[in-house]
Structure formats: C-alpha cells, structure tokens
PDB file of C-alpha atoms and ligand atoms in Angstrom:
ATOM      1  CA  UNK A   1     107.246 136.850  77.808  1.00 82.00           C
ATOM      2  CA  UNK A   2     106.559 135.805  81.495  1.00 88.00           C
ATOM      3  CA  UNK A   3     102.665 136.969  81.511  1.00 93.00           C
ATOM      4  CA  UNK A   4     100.725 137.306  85.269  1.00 92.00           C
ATOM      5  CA  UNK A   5      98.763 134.276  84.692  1.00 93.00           C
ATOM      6  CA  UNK A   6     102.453 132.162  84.456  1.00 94.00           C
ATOM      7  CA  UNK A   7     103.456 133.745  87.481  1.00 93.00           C
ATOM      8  CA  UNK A   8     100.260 132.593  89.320  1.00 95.00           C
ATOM      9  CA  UNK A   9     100.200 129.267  88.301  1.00 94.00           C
ATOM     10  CA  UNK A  10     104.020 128.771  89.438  1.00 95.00           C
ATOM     11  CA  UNK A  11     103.415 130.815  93.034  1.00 96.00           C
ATOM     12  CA  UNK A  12     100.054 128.173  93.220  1.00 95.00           C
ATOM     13  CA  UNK A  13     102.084 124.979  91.971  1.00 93.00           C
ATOM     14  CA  UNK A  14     105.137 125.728  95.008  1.00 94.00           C
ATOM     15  CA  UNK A  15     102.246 126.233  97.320  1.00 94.00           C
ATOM     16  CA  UNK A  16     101.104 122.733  96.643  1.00 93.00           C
ATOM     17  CA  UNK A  17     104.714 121.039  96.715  1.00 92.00           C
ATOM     18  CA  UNK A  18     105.154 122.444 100.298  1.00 93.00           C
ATOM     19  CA  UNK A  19     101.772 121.595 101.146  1.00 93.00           C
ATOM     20  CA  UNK A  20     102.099 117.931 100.128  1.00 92.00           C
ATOM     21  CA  UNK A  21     105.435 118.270 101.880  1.00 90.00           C
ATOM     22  CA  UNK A  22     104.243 118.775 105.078  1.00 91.00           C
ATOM     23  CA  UNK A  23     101.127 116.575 104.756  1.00 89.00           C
ATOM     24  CA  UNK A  24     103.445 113.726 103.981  1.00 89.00           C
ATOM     25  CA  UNK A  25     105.299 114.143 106.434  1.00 86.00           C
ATOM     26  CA  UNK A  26     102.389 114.096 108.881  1.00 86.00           C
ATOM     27  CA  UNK A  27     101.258 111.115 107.584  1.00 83.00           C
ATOM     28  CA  UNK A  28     104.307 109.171 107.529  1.00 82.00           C
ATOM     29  CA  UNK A  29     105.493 110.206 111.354  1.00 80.00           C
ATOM     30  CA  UNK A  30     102.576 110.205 113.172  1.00 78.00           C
ATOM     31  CA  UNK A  31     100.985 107.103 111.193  1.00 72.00           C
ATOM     32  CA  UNK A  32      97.962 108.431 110.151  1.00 72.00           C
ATOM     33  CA  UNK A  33      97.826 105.850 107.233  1.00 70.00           C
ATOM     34  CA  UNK A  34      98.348 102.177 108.448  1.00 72.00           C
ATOM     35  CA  UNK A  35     102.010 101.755 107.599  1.00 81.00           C
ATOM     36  CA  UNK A  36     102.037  97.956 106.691  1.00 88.00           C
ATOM     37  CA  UNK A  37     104.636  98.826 103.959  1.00 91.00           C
ATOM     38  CA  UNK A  38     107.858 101.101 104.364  1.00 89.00           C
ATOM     39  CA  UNK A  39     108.329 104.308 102.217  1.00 89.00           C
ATOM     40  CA  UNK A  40     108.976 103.155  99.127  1.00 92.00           C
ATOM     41  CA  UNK A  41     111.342 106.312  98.360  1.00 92.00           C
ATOM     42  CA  UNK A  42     113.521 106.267 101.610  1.00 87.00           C
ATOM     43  CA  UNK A  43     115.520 103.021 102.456  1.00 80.00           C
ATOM     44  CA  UNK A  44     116.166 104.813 106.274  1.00 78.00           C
ATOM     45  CA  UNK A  45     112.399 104.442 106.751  1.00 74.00           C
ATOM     46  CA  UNK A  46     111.808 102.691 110.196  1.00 64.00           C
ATOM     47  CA  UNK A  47     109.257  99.742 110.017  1.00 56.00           C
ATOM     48  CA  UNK A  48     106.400  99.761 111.851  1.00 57.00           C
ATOM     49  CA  UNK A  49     106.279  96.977 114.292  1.00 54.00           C
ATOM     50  CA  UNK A  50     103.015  95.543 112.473  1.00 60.00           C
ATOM     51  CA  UNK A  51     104.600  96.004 109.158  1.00 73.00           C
ATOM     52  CA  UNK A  52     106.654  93.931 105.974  1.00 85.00           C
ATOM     53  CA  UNK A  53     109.818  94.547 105.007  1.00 81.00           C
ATOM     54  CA  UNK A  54     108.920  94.647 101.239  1.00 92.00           C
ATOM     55  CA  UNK A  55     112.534  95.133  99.284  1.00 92.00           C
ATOM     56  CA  UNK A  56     113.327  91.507 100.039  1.00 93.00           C
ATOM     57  CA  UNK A  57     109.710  90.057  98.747  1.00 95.00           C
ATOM     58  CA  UNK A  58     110.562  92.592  95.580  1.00 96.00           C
ATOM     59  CA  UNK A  59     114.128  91.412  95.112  1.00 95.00           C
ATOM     60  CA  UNK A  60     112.458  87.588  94.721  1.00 97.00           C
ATOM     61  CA  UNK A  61     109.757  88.048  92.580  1.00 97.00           C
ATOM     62  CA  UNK A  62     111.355  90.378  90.247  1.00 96.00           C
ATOM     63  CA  UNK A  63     114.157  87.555  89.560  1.00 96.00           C
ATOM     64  CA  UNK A  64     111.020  85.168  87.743  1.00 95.00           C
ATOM     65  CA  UNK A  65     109.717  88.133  85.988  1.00 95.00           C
ATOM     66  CA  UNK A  66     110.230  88.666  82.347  1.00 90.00           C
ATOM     67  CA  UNK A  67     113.332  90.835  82.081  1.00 85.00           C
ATOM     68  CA  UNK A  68     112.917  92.427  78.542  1.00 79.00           C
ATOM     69  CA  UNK A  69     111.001  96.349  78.929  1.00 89.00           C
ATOM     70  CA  UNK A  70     108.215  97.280  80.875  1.00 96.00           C
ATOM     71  CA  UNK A  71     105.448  95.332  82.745  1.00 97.00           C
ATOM     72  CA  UNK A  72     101.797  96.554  82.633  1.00 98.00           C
ATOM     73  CA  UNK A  73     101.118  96.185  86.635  1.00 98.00           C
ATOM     74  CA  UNK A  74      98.052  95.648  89.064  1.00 98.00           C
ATOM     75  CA  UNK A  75      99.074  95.142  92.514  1.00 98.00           C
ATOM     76  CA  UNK A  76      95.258  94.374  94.618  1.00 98.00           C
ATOM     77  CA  UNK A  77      95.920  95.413  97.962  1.00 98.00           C
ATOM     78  CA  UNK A  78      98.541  97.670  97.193  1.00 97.00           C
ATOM     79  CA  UNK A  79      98.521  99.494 100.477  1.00 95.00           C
ATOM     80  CA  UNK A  80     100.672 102.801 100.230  1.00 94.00           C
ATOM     81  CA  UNK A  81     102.026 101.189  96.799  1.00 97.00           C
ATOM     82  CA  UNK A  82     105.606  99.852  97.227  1.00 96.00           C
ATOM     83  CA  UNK A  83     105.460  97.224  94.587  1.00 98.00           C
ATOM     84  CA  UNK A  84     103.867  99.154  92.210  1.00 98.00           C
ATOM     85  CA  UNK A  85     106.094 102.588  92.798  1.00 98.00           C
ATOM     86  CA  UNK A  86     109.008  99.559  92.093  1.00 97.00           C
ATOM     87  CA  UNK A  87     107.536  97.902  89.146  1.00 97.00           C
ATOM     88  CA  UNK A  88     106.772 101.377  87.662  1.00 98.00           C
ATOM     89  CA  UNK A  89     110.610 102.445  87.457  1.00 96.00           C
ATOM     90  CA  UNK A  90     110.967  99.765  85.171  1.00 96.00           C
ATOM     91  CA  UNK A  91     108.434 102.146  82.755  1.00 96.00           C
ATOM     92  CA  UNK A  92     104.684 100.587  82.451  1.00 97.00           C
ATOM     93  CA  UNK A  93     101.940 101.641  83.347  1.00 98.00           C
ATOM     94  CA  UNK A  94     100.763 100.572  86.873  1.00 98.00           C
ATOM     95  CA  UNK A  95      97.857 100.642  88.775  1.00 98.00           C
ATOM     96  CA  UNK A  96      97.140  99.657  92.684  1.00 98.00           C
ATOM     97  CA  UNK A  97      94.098  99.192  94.339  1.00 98.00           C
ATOM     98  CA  UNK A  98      93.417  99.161  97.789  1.00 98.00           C
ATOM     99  CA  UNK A  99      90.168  99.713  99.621  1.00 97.00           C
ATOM    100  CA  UNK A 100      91.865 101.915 102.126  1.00 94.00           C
ATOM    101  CA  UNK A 101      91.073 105.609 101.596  1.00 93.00           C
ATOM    102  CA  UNK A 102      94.272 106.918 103.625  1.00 90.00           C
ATOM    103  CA  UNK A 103      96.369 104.508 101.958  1.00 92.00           C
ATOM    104  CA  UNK A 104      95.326 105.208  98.683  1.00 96.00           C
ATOM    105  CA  UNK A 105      95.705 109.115  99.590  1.00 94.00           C
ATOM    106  CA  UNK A 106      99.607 108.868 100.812  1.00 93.00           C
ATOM    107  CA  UNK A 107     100.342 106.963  98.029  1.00 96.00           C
ATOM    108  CA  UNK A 108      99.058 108.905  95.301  1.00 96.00           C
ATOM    109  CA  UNK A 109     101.240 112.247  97.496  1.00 95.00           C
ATOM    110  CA  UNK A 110     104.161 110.063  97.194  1.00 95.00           C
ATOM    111  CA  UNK A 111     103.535 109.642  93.412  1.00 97.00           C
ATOM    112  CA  UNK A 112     103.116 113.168  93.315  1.00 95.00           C
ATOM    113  CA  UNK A 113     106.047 114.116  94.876  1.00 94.00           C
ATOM    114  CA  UNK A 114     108.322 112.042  93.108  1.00 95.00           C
ATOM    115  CA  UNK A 115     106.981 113.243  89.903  1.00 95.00           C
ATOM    116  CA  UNK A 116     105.771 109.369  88.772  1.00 98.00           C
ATOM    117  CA  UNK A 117     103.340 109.422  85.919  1.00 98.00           C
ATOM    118  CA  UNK A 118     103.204 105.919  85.582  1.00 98.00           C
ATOM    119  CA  UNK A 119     102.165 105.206  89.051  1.00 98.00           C
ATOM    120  CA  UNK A 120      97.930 105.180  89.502  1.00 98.00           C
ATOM    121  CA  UNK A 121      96.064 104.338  92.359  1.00 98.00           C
ATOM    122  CA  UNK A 122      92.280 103.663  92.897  1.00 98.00           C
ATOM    123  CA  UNK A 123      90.085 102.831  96.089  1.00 98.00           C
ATOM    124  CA  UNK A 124      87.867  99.683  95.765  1.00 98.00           C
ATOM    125  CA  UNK A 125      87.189  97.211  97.346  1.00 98.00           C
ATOM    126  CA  UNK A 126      88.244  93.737  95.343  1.00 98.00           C
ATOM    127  CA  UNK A 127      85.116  91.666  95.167  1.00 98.00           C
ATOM    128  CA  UNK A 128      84.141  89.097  92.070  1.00 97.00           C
ATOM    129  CA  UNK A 129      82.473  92.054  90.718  1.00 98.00           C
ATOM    130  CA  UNK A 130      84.876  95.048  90.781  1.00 98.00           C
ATOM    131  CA  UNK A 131      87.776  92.211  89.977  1.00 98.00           C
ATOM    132  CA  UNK A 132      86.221  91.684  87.003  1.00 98.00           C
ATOM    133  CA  UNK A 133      86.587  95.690  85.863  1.00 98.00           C
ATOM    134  CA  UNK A 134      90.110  95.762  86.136  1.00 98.00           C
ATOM    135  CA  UNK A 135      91.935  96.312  83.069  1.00 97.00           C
ATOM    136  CA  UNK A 136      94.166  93.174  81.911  1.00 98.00           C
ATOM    137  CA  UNK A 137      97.905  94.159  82.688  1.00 98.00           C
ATOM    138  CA  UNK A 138     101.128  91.602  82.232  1.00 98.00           C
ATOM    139  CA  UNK A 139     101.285  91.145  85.844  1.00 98.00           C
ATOM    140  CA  UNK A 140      99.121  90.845  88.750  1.00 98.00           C
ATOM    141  CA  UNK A 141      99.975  91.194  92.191  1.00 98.00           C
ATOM    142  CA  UNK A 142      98.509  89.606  95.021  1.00 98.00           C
ATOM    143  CA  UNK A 143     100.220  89.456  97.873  1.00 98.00           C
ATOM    144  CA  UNK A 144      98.710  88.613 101.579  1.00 97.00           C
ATOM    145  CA  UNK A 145      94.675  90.096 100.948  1.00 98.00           C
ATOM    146  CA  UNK A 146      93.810  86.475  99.473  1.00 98.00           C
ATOM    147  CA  UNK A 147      93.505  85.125 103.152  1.00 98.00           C
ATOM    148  CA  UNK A 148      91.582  88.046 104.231  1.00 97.00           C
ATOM    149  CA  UNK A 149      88.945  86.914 101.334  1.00 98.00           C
ATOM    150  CA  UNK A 150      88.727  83.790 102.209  1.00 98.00           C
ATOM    151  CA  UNK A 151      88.108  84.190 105.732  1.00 97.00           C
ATOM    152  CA  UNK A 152      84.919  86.145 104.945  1.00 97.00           C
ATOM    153  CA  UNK A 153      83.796  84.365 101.851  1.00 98.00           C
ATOM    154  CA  UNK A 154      84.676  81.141 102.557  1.00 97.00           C
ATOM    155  CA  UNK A 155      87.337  79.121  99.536  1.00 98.00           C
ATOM    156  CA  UNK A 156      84.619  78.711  97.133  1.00 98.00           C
ATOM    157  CA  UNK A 157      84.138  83.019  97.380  1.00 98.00           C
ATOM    158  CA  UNK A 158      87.675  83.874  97.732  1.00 98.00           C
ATOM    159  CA  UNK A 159      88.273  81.438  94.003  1.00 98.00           C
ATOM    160  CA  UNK A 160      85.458  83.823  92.448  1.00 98.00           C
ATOM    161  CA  UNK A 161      87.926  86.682  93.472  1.00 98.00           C
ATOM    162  CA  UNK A 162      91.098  84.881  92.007  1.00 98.00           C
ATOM    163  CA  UNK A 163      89.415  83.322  88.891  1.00 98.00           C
ATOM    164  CA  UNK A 164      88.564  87.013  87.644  1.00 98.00           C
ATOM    165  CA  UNK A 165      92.111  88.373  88.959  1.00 98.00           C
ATOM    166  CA  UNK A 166      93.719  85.393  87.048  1.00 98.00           C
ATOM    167  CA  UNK A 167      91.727  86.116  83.795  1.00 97.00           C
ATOM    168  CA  UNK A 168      93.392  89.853  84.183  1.00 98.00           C
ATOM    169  CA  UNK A 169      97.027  88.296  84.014  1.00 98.00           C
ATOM    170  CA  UNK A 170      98.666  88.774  81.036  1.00 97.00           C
ATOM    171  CA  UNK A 171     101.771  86.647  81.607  1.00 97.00           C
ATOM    172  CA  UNK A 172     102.266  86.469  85.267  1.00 98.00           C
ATOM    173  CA  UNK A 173     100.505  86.422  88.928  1.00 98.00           C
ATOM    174  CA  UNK A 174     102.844  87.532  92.004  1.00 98.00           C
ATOM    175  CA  UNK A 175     101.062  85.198  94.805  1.00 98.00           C
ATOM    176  CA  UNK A 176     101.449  85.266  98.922  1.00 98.00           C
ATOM    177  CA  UNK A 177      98.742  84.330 101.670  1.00 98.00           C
ATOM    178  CA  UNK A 178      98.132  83.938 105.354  1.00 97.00           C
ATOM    179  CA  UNK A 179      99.031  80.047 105.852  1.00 97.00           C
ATOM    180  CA  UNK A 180      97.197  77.873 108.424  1.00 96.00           C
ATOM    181  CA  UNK A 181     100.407  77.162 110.113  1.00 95.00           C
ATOM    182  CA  UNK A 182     100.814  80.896 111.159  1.00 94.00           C
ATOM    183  CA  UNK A 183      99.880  80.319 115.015  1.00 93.00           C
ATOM    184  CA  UNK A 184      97.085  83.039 114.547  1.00 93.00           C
ATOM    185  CA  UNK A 185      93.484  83.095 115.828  1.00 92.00           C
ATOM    186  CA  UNK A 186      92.577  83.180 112.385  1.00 93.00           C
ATOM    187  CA  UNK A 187      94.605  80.167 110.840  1.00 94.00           C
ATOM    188  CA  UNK A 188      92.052  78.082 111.418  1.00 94.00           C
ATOM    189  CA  UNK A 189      89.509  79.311 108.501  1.00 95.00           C
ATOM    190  CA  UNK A 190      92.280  78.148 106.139  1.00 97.00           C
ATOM    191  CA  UNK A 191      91.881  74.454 106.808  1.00 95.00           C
ATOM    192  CA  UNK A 192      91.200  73.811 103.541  1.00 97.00           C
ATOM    193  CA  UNK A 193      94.840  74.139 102.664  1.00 97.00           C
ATOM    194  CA  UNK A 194      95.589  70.927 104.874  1.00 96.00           C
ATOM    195  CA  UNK A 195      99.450  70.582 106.756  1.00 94.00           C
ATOM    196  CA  UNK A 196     100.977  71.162 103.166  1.00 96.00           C
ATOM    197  CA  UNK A 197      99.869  75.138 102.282  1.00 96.00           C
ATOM    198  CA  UNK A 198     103.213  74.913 100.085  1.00 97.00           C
ATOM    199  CA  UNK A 199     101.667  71.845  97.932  1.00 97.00           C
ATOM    200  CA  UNK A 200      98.088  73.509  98.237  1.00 98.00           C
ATOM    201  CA  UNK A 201      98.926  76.950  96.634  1.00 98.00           C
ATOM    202  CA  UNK A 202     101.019  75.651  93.956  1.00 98.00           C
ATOM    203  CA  UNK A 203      98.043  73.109  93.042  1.00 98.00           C
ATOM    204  CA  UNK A 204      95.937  76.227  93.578  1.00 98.00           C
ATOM    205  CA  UNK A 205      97.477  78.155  90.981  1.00 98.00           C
ATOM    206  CA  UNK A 206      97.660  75.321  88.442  1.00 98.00           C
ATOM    207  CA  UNK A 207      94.472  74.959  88.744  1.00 98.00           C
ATOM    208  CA  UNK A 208      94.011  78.852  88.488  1.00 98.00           C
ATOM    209  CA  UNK A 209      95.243  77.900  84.797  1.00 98.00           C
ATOM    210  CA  UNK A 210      99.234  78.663  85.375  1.00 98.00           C
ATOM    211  CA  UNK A 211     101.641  76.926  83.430  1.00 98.00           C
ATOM    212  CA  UNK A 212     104.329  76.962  85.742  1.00 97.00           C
ATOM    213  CA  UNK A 213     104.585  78.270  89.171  1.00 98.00           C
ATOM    214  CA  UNK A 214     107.817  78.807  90.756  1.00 97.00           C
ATOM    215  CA  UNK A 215     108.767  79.182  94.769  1.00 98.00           C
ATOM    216  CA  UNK A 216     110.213  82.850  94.930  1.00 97.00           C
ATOM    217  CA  UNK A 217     111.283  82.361  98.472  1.00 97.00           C
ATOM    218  CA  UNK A 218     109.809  82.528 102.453  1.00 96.00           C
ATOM    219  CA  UNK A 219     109.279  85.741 104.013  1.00 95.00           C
ATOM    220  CA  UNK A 220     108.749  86.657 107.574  1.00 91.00           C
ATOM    221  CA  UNK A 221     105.798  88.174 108.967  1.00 91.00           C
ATOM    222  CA  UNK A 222     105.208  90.209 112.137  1.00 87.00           C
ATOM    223  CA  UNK A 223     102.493  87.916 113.456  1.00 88.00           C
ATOM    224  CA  UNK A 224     104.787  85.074 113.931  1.00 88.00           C
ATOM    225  CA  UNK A 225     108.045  83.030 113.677  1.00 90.00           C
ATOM    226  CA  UNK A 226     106.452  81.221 110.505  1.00 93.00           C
ATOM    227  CA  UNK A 227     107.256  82.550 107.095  1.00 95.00           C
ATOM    228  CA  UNK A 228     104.841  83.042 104.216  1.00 96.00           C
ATOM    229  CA  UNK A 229     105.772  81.151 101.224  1.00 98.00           C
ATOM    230  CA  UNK A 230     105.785  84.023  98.037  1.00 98.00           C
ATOM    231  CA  UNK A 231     105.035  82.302  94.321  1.00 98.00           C
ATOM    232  CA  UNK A 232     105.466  83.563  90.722  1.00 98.00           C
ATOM    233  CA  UNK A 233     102.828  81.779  88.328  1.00 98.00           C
ATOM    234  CA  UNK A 234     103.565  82.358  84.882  1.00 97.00           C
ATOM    235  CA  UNK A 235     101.254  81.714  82.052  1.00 96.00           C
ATOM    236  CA  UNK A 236     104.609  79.869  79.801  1.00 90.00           C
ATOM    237  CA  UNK A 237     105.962  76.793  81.161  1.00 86.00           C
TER     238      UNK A 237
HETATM  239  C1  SAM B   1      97.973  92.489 104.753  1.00 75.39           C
HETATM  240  S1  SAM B   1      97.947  93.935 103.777  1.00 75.39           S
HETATM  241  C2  SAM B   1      99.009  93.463 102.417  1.00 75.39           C
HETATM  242  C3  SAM B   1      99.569  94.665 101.685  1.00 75.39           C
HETATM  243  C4  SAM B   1     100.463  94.326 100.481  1.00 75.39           C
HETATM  244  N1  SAM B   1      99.752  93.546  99.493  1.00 75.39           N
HETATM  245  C5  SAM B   1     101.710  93.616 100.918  1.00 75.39           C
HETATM  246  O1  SAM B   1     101.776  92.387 100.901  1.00 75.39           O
HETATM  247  O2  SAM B   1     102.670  94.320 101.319  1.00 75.39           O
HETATM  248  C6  SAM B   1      96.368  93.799 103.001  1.00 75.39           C
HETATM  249  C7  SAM B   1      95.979  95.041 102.207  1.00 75.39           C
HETATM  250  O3  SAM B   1      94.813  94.739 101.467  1.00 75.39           O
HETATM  251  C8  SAM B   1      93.830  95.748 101.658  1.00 75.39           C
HETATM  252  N2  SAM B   1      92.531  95.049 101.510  1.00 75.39           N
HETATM  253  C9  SAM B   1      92.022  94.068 102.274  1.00 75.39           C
HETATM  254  N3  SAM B   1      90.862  93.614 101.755  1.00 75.39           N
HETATM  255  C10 SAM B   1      90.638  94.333 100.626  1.00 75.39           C
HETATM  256  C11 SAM B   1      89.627  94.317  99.605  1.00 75.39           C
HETATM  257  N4  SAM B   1      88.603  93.461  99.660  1.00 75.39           N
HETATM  258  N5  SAM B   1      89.708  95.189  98.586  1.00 75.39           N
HETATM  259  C12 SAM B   1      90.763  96.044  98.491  1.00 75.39           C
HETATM  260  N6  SAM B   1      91.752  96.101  99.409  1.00 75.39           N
HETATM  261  C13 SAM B   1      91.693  95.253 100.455  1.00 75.39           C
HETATM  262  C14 SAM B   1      94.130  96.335 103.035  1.00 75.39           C
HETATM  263  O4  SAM B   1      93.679  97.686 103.136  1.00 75.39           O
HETATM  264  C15 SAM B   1      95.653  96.239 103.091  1.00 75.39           C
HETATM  265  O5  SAM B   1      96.297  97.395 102.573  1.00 75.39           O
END
C-alpha cells in the first residue's frame, strides 16, 4: 500500500528533476560554467567559440584502448566531464577531477539527470600531493592541463604531477598539451620541448615508464591554426 511518506518522497524527488531542469538549462545557455567542452548528452550543442570539439579527440583515443569490458577511468581536468560521461557508457567506474567548482557542479546535474551511477566527480586541485590520493584506475586522462602545470611549476614541477598520475595508470595514459609551436603568449614557457614537441612527448612518456606510446591523431584548438598532437601510452608494448 502507497503510504503518505511514499507519496512525499515522489512529490519531493519531481521537484528536484524540474529543479535541476531548469538550473541546467541556465547554466548551459547563459554560460555560467566555462563551456570548454560541449554537452556531452546533446550532439546539437553549439560550441563555444573558446571551446574543443571533444567527439573527434574521443573517437581517436578510444580506437588504442583495450576493447574487452569496462575501463576504471580518471580524467584530471575533466571540465564538465565529456570523456568521462563517454568512457562510463562503456560500464566502469569513473571519476573526474577538476578544480573548477561550477564545472564540477554542471557536471555532476548532468550525471544526475541522465541517471549515470558510474559517473563521479570531485573538485581539487591536481598538485604532487592530491595526485598522489587518487585511486589507481586502468586509464588516466590527461588532456591539455599538463601545460598549464608546467607554466607555473616549471618541467621539473609539472614531472612531480605526471610521475604520481603515471603511477595511478593501470594500463593506459590518454596524453595532450599546449605545444610551443601554438603562436600563444604563453608558448614560450614550453621551450623545453625544443622545435620537435611530437619527438619530446613521446620521449616524455617513455620515460614516464610507457611501453609503447602511439600518435592518436592532431586536433585543432581555438587559440590557433596549429593542432595539438593527442597520444595513447600503454603500459604493454
Ligand atoms: C584547457 S581545459 C582542458 C579540459 C579537458 N581536459 C579537455 O581537454 O577537454 C583545462 C581544465 O583543467 C582544469 N584545471 C587546470 N588546472 C588544474 C589543476 N591544477 N587542478 C585541477 N584542475 C585544473 C581547468 O579548470 C579546466 O577545466
């Protein structure tokens, strides 16, 4: 029998669906999170101007992945979580991280209103420290924040960073960075990958302890014409 208490919690649970309705909504059309992925669950989502397309980065990497069952995920930098809401339909468990509080927020309102499970999200800040908390998953993501890192830490900081986020790789590391040929104002802190970033980052990586590291493809940015180069180091040759 249907008691009062039942009918409360399911008049209190529809008033939450249409309240995460409409703050979605707000969020997504008047960009109150910074946008620099689309909506993972609408293809018809219009890209910000200072944004990725992400389905074509995800189409690459996913190719050099394992293809047998689930992957335990951790994307760093996740923003509003496209590549882990994508790598969670194929049923691990999957966990982003991004220090930004309104990014972390819209993603975990999408995961709640698509009903994913499997789909956590935590704000922190990635620093040797905290990157040495995560939990080890089959696959780490790490796609344009290592840049960021070594702009304020300088190489030898931003390797603390990657060393601990490499020890958390199970099998695999999804890798993309700013590239000193980028004609930013920032390219220049990234001398230390020389006029070969290509040759750098997969010597990077190797010595990151990756078996092999395969070239998953170029992919363009909004900053300029040049595109980042995206990698797949595994820990089998
Ligand atoms: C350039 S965006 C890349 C987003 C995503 N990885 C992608 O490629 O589509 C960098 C993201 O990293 C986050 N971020 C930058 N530094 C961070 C840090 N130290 N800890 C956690 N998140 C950070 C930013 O909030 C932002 O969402």
């Amino acid at each position: 029998m249907t008691s009062l208490k039942d009918y409360a919690n399911a008049g209190l649970y529809r008033l939450d669906r249409l309240a995460l309705r409409a703050r979605l909504s707000l969020d997504l059309r008047a960009g109150l999170a910074t946008l620099y992925q689309p909506n993972p669950f609408d293809p018809t989502h219009r890209q910000v101007a200072a944004g990725r397309a992400c389905a074509d980065r995800f189409t690459a990497f996913a190719k050099c992945l394992p293809t047998d069952g689930p992957l335990s995920t951790i994307d760093v930098g996740c923003n509003i979580g496209y590549f882990v809401f994508r790598m969670a339909e194929r049923g691990g468990l999957c966990l982003g991280v991004d220090w930004g509080r309104n990014e972390i927020a819209l993603a975990r309102r999408l995961a709640s209103k698509q009903d994913v499970t499997n789909a956590l999200f935590a704000q922190l800040e990635i620093t040797e420290q905290t990157a040495a908390t995560l939990p080890t998953a089959d696959l780490v993501i790490c796609l344009s924040i290592f840049h960021h890192w070594a702009r304020k830490l300088g190489l030898d900081g931003a390797t603390l960073i990657m060393r601990r986020l490499a020890d958390h790789a199970g099998h695999c590391l999804v890798f993309e960075t700013g590239q000193p040929d980028e004609p930013t104002d920032w390219a220049g802190d990234l001398h230390f990958m020389g006029t070969d970033p290509d040759g750098w980052t997969r010597q990077y990586l190797t010595d990151l302890g990756f078996a092999k590291v395969d070239h998953a493809g170029k992919f363009p940015t909004s900053l300029s014409p040049v595109p980042r180069n995206l990698y797949v180091a595994s820990r089998e040759p």
